[in-house]
Tab-separated table of C-alpha atoms and ligand atoms in Angstrom:
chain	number	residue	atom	x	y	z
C	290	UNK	CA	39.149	-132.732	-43.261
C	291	UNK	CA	36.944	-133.513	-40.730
C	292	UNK	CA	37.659	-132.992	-36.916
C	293	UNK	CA	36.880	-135.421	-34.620
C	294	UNK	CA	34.227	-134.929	-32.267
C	295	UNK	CA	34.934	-132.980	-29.200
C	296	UNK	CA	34.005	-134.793	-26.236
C	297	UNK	CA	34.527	-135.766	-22.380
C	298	UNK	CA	36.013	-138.644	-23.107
C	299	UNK	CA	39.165	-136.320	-24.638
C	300	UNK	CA	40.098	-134.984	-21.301
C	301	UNK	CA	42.178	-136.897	-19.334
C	302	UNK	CA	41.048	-139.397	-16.515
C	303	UNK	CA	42.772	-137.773	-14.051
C	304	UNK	CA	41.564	-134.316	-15.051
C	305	UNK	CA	37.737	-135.699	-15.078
C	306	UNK	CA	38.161	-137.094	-11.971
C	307	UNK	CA	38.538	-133.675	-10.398
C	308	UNK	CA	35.742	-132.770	-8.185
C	309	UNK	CA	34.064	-129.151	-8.804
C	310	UNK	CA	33.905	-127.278	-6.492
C	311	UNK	CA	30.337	-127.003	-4.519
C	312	UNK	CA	30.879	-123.513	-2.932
C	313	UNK	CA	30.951	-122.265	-6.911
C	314	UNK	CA	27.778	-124.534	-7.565
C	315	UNK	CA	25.847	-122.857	-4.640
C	316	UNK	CA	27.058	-119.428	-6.167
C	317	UNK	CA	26.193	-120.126	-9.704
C	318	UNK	CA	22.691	-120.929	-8.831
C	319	UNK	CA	22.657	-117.570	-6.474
C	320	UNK	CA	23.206	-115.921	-9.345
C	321	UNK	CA	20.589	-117.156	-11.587
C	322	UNK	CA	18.204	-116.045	-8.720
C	323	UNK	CA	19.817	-112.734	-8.638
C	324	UNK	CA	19.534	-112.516	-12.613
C	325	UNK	CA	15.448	-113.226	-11.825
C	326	UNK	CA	15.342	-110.356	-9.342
C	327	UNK	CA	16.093	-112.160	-6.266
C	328	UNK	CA	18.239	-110.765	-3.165
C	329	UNK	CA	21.027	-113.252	-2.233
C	330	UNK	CA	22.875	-112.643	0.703
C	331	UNK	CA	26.540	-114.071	-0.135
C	332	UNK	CA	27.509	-116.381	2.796
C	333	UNK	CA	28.893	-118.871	0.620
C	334	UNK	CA	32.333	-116.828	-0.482
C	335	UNK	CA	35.620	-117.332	1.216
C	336	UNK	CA	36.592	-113.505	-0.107
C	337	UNK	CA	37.021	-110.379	1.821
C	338	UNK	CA	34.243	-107.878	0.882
C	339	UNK	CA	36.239	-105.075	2.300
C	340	UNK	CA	38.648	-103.024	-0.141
C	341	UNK	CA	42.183	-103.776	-0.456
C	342	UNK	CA	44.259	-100.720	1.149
C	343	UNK	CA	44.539	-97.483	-0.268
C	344	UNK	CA	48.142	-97.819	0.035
C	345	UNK	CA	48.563	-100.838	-1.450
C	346	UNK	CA	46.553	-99.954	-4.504
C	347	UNK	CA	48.775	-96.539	-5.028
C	348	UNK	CA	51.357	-98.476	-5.261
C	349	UNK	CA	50.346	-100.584	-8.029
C	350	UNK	CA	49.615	-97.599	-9.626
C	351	UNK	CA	53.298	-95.847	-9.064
C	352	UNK	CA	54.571	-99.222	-9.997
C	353	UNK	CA	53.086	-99.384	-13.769
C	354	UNK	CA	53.720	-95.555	-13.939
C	355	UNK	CA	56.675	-96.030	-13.876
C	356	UNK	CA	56.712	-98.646	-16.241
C	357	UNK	CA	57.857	-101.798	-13.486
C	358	UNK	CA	56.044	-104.320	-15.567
C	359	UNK	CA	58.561	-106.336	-16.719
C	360	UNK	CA	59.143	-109.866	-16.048
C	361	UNK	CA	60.628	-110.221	-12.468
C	362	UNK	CA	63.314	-112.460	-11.481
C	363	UNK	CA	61.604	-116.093	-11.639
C	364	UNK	CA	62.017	-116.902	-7.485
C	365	UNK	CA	60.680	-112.976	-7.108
C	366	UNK	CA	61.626	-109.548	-6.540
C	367	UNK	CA	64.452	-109.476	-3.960
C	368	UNK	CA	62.820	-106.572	-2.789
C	369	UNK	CA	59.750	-108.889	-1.372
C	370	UNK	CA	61.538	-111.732	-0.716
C	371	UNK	CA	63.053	-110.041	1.702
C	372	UNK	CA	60.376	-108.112	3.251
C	373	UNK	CA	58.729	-111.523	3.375
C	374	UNK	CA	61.722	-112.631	5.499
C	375	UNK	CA	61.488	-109.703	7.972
C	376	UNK	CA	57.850	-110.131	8.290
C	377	UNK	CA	58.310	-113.875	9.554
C	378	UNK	CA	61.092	-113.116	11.830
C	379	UNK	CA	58.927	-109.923	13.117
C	380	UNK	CA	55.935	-112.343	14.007
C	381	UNK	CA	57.791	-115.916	14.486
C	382	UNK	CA	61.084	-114.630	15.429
C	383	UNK	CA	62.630	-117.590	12.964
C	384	UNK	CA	65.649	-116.633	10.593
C	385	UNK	CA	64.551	-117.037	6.591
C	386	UNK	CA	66.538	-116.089	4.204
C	387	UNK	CA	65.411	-114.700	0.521
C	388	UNK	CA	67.094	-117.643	-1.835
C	389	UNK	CA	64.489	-120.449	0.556
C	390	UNK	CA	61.221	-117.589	-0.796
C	391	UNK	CA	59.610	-118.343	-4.577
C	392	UNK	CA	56.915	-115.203	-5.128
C	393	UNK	CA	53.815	-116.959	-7.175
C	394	UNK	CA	50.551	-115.608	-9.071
C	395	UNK	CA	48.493	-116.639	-5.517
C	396	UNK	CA	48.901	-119.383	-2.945
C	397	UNK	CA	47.099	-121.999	-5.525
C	398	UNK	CA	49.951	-121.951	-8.014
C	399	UNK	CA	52.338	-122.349	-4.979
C	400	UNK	CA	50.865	-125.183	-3.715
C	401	UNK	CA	50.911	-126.821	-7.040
C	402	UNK	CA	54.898	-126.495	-7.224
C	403	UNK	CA	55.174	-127.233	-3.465
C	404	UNK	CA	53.227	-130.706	-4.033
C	405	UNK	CA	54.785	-131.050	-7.520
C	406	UNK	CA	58.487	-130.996	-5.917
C	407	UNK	CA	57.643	-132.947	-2.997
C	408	UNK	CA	55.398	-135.947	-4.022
C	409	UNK	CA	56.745	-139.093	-6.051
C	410	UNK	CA	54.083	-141.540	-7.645
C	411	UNK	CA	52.206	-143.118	-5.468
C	412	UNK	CA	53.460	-140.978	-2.152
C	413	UNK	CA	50.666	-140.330	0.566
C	414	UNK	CA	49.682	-137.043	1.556
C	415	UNK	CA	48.146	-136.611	5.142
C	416	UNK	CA	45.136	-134.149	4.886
C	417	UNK	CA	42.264	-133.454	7.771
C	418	UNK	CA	38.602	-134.133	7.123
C	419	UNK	CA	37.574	-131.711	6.899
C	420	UNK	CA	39.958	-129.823	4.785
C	421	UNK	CA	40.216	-126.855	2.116
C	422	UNK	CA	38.578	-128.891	-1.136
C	423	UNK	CA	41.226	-127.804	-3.584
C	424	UNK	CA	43.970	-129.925	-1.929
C	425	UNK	CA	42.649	-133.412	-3.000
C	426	UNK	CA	43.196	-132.051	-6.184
C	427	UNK	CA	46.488	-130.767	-6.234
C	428	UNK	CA	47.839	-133.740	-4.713
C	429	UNK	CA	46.233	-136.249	-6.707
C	430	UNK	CA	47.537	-134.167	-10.088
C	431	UNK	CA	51.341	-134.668	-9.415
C	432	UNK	CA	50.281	-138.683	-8.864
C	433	UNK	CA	50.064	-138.726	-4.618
C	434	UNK	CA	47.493	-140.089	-2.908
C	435	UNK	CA	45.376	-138.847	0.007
C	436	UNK	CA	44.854	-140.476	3.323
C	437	UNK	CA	42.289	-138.215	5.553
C	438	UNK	CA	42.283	-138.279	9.189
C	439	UNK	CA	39.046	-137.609	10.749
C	440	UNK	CA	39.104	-134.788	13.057
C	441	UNK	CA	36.424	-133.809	15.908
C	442	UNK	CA	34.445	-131.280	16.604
C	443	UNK	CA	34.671	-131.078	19.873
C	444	UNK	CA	38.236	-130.542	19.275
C	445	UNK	CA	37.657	-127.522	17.228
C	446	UNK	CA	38.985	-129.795	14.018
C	447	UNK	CA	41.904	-130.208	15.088
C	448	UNK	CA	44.810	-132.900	14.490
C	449	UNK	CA	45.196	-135.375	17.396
C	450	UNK	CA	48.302	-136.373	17.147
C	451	UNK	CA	47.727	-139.842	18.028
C	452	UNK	CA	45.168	-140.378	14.961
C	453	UNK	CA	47.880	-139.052	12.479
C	454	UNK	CA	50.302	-141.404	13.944
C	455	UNK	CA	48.005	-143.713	13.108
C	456	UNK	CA	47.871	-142.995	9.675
C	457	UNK	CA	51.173	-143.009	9.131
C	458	UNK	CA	52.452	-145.203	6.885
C	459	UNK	CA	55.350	-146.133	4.343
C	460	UNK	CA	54.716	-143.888	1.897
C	461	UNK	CA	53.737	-140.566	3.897
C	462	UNK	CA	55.170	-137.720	2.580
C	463	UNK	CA	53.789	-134.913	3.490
C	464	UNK	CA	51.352	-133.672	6.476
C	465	UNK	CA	48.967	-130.890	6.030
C	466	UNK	CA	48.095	-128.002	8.421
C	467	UNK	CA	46.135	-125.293	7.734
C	468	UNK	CA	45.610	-123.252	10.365
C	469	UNK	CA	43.627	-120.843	10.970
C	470	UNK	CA	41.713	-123.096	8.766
C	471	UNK	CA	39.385	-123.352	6.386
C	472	UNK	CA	36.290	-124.441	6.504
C	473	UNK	CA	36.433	-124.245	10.455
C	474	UNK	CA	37.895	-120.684	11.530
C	475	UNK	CA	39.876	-123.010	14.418
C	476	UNK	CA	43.275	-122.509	15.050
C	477	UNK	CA	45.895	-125.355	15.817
C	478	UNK	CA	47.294	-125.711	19.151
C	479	UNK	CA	51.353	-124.728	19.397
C	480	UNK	CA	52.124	-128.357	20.709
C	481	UNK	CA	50.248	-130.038	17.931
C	482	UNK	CA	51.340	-128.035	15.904
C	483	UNK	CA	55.521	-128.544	17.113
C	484	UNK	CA	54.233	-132.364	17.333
C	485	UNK	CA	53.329	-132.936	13.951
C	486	UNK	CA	56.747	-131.616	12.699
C	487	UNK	CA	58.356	-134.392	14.721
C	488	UNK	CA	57.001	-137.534	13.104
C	489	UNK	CA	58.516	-137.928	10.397
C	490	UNK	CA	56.806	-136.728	7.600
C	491	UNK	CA	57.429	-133.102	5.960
C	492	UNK	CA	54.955	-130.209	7.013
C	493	UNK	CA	53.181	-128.611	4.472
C	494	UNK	CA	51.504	-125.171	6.531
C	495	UNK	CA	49.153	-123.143	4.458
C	496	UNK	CA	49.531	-119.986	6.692
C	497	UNK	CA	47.437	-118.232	4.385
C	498	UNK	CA	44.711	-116.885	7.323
C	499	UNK	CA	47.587	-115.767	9.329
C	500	UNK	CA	47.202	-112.683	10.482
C	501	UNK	CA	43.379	-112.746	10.633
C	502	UNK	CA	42.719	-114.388	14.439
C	503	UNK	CA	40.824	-112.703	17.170
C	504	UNK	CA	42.060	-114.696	20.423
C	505	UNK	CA	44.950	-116.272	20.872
C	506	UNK	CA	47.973	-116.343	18.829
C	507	UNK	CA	48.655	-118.320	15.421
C	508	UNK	CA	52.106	-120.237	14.979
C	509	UNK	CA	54.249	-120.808	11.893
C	510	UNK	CA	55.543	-124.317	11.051
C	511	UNK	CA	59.380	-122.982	10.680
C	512	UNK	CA	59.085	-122.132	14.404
C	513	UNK	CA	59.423	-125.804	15.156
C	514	UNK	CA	61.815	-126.775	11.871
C	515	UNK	CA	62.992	-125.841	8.919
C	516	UNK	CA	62.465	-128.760	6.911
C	517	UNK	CA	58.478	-127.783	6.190
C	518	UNK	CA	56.860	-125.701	3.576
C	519	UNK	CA	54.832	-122.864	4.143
C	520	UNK	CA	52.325	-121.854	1.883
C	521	UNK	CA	51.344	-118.279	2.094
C	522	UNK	CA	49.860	-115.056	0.150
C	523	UNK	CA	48.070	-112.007	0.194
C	524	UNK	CA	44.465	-112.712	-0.826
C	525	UNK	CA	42.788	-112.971	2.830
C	526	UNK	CA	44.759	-110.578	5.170
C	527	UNK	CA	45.225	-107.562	2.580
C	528	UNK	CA	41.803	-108.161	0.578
C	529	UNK	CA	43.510	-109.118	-2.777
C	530	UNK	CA	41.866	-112.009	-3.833
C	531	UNK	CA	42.071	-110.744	-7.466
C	532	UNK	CA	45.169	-109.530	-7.340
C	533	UNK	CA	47.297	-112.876	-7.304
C	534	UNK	CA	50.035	-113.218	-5.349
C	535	UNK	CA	51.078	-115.237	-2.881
C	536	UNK	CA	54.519	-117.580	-2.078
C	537	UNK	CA	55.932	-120.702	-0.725
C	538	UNK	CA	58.909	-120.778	1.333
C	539	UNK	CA	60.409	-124.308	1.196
C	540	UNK	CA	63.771	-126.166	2.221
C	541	UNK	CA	66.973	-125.061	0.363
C	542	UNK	CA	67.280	-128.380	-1.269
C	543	UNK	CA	63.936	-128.472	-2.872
C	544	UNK	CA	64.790	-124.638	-4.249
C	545	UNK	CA	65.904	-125.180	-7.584
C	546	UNK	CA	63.707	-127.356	-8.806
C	547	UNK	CA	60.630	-124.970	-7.649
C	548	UNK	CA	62.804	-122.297	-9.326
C	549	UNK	CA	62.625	-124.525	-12.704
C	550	UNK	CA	59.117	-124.886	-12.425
C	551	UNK	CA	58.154	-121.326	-11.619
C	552	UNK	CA	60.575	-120.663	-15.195
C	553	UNK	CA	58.985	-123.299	-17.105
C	554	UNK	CA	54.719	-122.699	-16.287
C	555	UNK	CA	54.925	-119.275	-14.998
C	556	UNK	CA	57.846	-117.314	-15.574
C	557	UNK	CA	57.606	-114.903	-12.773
C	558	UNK	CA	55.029	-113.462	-10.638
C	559	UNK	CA	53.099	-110.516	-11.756
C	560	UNK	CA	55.568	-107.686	-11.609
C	561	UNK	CA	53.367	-104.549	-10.581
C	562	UNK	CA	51.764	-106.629	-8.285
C	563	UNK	CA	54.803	-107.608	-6.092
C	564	UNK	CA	55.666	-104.074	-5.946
C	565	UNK	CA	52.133	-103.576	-4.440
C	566	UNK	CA	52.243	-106.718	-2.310
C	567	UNK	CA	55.659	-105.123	-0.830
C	568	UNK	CA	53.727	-101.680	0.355
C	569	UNK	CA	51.390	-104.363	1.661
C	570	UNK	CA	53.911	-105.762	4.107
C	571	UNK	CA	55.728	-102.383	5.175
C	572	UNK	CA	52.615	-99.865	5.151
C	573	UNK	CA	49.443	-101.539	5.433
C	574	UNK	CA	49.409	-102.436	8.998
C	575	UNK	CA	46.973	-100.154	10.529
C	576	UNK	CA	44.367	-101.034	7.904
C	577	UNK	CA	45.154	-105.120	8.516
C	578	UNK	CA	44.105	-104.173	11.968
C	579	UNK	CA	40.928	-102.156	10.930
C	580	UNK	CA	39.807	-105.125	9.061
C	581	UNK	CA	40.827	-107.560	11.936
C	582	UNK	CA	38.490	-105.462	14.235
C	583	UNK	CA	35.818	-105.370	11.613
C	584	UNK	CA	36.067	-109.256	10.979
C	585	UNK	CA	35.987	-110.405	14.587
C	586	UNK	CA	32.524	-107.711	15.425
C	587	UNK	CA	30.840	-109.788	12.635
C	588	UNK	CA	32.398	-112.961	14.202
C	589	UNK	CA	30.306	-112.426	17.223
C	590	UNK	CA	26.683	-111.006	15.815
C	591	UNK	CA	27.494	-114.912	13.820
C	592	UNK	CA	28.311	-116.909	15.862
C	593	UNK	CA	25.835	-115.938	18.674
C	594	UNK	CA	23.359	-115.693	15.407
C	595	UNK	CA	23.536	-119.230	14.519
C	596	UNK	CA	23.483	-120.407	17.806
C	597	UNK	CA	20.359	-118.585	18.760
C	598	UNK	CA	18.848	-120.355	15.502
C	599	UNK	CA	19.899	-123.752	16.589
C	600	UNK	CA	23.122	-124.497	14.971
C	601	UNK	CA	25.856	-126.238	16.539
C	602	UNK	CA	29.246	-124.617	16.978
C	603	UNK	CA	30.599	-126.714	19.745
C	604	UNK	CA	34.495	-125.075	19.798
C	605	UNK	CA	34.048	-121.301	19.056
C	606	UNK	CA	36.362	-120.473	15.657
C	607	UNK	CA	38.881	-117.528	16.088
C	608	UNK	CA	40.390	-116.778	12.588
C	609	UNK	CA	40.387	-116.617	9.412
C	610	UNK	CA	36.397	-115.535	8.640
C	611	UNK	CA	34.571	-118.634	8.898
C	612	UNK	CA	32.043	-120.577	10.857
C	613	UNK	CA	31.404	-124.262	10.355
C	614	UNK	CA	28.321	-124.910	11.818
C	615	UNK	CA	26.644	-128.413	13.330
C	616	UNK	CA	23.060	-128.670	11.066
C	617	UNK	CA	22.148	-132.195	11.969
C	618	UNK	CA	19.476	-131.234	13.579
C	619	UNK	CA	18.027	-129.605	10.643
C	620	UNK	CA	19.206	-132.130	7.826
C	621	UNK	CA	21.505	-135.054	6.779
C	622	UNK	CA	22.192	-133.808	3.577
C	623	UNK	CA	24.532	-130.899	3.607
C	624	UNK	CA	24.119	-129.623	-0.367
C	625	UNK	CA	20.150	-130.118	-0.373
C	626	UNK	CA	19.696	-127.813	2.640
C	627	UNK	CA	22.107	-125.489	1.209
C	628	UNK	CA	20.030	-125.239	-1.549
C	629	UNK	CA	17.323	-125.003	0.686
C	630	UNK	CA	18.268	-122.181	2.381
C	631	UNK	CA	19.473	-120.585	-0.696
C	632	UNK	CA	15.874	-120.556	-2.398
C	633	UNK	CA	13.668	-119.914	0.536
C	634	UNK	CA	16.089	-117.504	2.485
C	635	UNK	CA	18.054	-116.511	-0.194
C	636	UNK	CA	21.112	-116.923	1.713
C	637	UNK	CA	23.741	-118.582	-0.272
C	638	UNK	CA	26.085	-120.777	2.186
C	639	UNK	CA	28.444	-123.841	1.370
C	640	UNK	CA	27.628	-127.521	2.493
C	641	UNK	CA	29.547	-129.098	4.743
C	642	UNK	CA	30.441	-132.160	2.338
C	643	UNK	CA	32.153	-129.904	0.060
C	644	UNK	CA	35.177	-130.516	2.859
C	645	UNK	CA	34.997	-134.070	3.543
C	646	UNK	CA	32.897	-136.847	4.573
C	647	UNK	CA	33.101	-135.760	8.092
C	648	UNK	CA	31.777	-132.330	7.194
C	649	UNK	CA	28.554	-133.849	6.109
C	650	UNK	CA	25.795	-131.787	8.011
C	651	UNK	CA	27.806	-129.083	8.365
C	652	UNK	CA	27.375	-125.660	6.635
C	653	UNK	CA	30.110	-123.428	6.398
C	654	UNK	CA	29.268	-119.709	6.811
C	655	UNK	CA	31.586	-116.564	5.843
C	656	UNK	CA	31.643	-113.482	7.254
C	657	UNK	CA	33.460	-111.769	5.068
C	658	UNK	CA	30.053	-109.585	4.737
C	659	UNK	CA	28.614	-106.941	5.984
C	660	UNK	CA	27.351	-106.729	9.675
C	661	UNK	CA	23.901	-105.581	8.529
C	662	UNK	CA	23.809	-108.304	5.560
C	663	UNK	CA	24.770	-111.064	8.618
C	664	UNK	CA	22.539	-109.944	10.578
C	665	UNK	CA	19.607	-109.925	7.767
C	666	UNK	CA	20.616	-113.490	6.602
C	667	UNK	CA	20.099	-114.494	10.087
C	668	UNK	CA	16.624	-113.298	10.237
C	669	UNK	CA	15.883	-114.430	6.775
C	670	UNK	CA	17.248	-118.079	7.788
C	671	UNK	CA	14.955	-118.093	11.264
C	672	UNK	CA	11.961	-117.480	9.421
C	673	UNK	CA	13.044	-120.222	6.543
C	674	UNK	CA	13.223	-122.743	9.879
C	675	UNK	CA	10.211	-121.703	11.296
C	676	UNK	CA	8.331	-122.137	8.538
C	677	UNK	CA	9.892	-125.993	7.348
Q	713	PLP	C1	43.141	-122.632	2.882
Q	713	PLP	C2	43.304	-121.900	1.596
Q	713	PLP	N1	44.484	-121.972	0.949
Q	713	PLP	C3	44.668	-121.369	-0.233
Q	713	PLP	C4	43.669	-120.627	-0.833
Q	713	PLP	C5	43.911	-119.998	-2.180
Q	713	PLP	O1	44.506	-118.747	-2.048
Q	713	PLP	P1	44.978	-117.851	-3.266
Q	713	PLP	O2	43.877	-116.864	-3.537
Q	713	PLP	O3	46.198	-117.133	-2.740
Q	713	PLP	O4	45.296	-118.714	-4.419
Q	713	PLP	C6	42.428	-120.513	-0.190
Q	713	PLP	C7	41.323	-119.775	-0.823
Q	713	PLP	O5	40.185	-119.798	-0.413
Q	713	PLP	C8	42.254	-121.158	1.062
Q	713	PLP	O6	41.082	-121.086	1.732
């Protein structure tokens, strides 16, 4: 019998619709450079190049020693859950308790059942431009649709609150905040932040960068209500990208069908690596603030880097590890200079449009790198401009 032909044109519309991912397209063609010889310098990465704690890493080890690598209970260990709990009240003094916490395989697969439970056909979701490029996606797979809401520079990207007023409408749903944020490294102001959870609409905070400012403080949505979802996990602050884990903790009504979800796709959570992500929380502390130091040194040498070359960074960024920095003076087209700079400087870097229309001659830089490779990609990147 013969198959029929495998083609685009199987996948679903709504799955070819999905945009990739530019950040990956930059780092695909840095490495067919590299695989020619060539020296990238990896600015493009949102991913900690520093190792995840020794602690945290024993205790993944003790945990499959002794054989804890069983399915866990579907919301999560109790055991994390809990520890998750303490943490927030430690930092945000606000009172969660362990049945509102659902432990997932990274903060992608929570946001997926966070959206999935909250959005009906059709809903709106309010996101900023710019904004972290998965989201688009996530929303418009359970069936929402996205309004953006411009946001300025010279307010470090952040929400005004009367523009999202303005784009409130009927069907909003949900509001995003992501803060510290990706791709800008700016953190929201507390009154914004307690404003946004007043109109209406429920607050969906990605709180994954907490932990990882430099000045100033960060703020959790469930400071200012309880009706919001935070999205959260372990990849940025503890270095565990690969590791997978992160959770959501969302309003007790919405609980059991996130519970039925996490069953049905996923099960549980990895179970060695909740036992890890729980050393994480209690023990890892000192080396969270090692890397905080490390991060916000590089900050600096970057920032004043890029400025010295010409770049625009109007509202200085203090978290996560990112700079998103003004190249209109250098081009219009944020993915051709990125490319640019990636074959004459060999400095991979992500364009600005990956984020949003209002990113566009923009280029996000990373420094989750090394001080010396920063300060090398800087050089490399003056003599690229000197020489265009
Ligand atoms: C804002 C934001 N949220 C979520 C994620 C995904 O995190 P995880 O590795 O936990 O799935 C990222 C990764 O870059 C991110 O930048």
């Amino acid at each position: 019998m013969n198959k029929p032909p495998q083609s685009d044109r199987q996948v679903p519309q709504l799955v070819q619709g999905m945009k990739p991912f530019l950040a990956m397209e930059i780092l695909e063609k840095a490495k067919e450079l590299e695989a020619k010889g060539r020296h990238i310098i990896h600015l493009e990465i949102g991913e900690p190049d520093l190792e995840t704690p020794a602690c945290v890493r024993e205790a993944c080890i003790r945990a499959l020693t002794d054989r804890r690598s069983q399915y866990t209970h579907s919301l999560g260990l109790l055991e994390l859950r809990e520890e998750i709990c303490r943490e927030y009240k430690a930092r945000y003094n606000v009172d969660v308790t362990p049945n509102r916490v659902l432990v997932t395989s990274g903060t992608s697969p929570a946001m997926l059942l966070a959206f999935s439970v909250l959005c009906h056909p059709d809903d709106e979701v309010i996101l900023s431009d710019p904004h972290y490029p998965c989201y688009p996606n996530f929303i418009r797979y359970v069936g929402a649709r996205i309004r953006t809401v411009p946001v300025r520079e010279e307010e470090g990207f952040q929400y005004s609150l009367g523009a999202v007023k303005e784009g409130l409408g009927e069907k909003t749903r949900a509001i995003v905040v992501n803060s510290p944020a990706n791709p800008t490294g700016t953190v929201i102001p507390a009154e914004t932040l307690k404003g946004l959870t007043e109109l209406g609409p429920c607050v969906v905070s990605d709180e994954i960068y907490h932990g990882l400012v430099y000045e100033g403080e960060t703020h959790s949505a469930l400071e200012y209500a309880q009706d919001v979802f935070v999205l959260n996990g372990f990849s940025k602050l503890y270095a565990m990208t690969g590791w997978r884990l992160g959770y959501v903790i969302a309003p007790e009504p919405f609980m059991r069908s996130l519970q039925t979800l996490q069953q049905n796709f996923f099960i549980s959570a990895n179970s060695f690596v909740q036992w890890a992500a729980l050393t994480a929380l209690r023990e890892a502390r000192q080396e969270v603030e090692e890397m905080c130091e490390i991060y916000n040194e590089r900050r600096s040498v970057l920032v004043a880097g890029l400025r010295k070359l010409g770049f625009g960074i109007e509202v200085e960024p203090t978290g996560a590890f990112y700079v998103l920095a003004n190249a209109k003076k250098f081009c219009s087209d944020s993915l051709l200079f990125a490319f640019e700079i990636l074959e004459h400087a060999g400095v991979g870097t992500t364009p600005g449009i990956d984020f949003g229309p209002n990113a566009e001659g923009y280029i996000r830089f990373t420094y989750a790198n090394s001080r010396e490779n920063i300060e090398e990609a800087l050089e490399r990147i003056r003599v690229f401009l000197e020489s265009r």
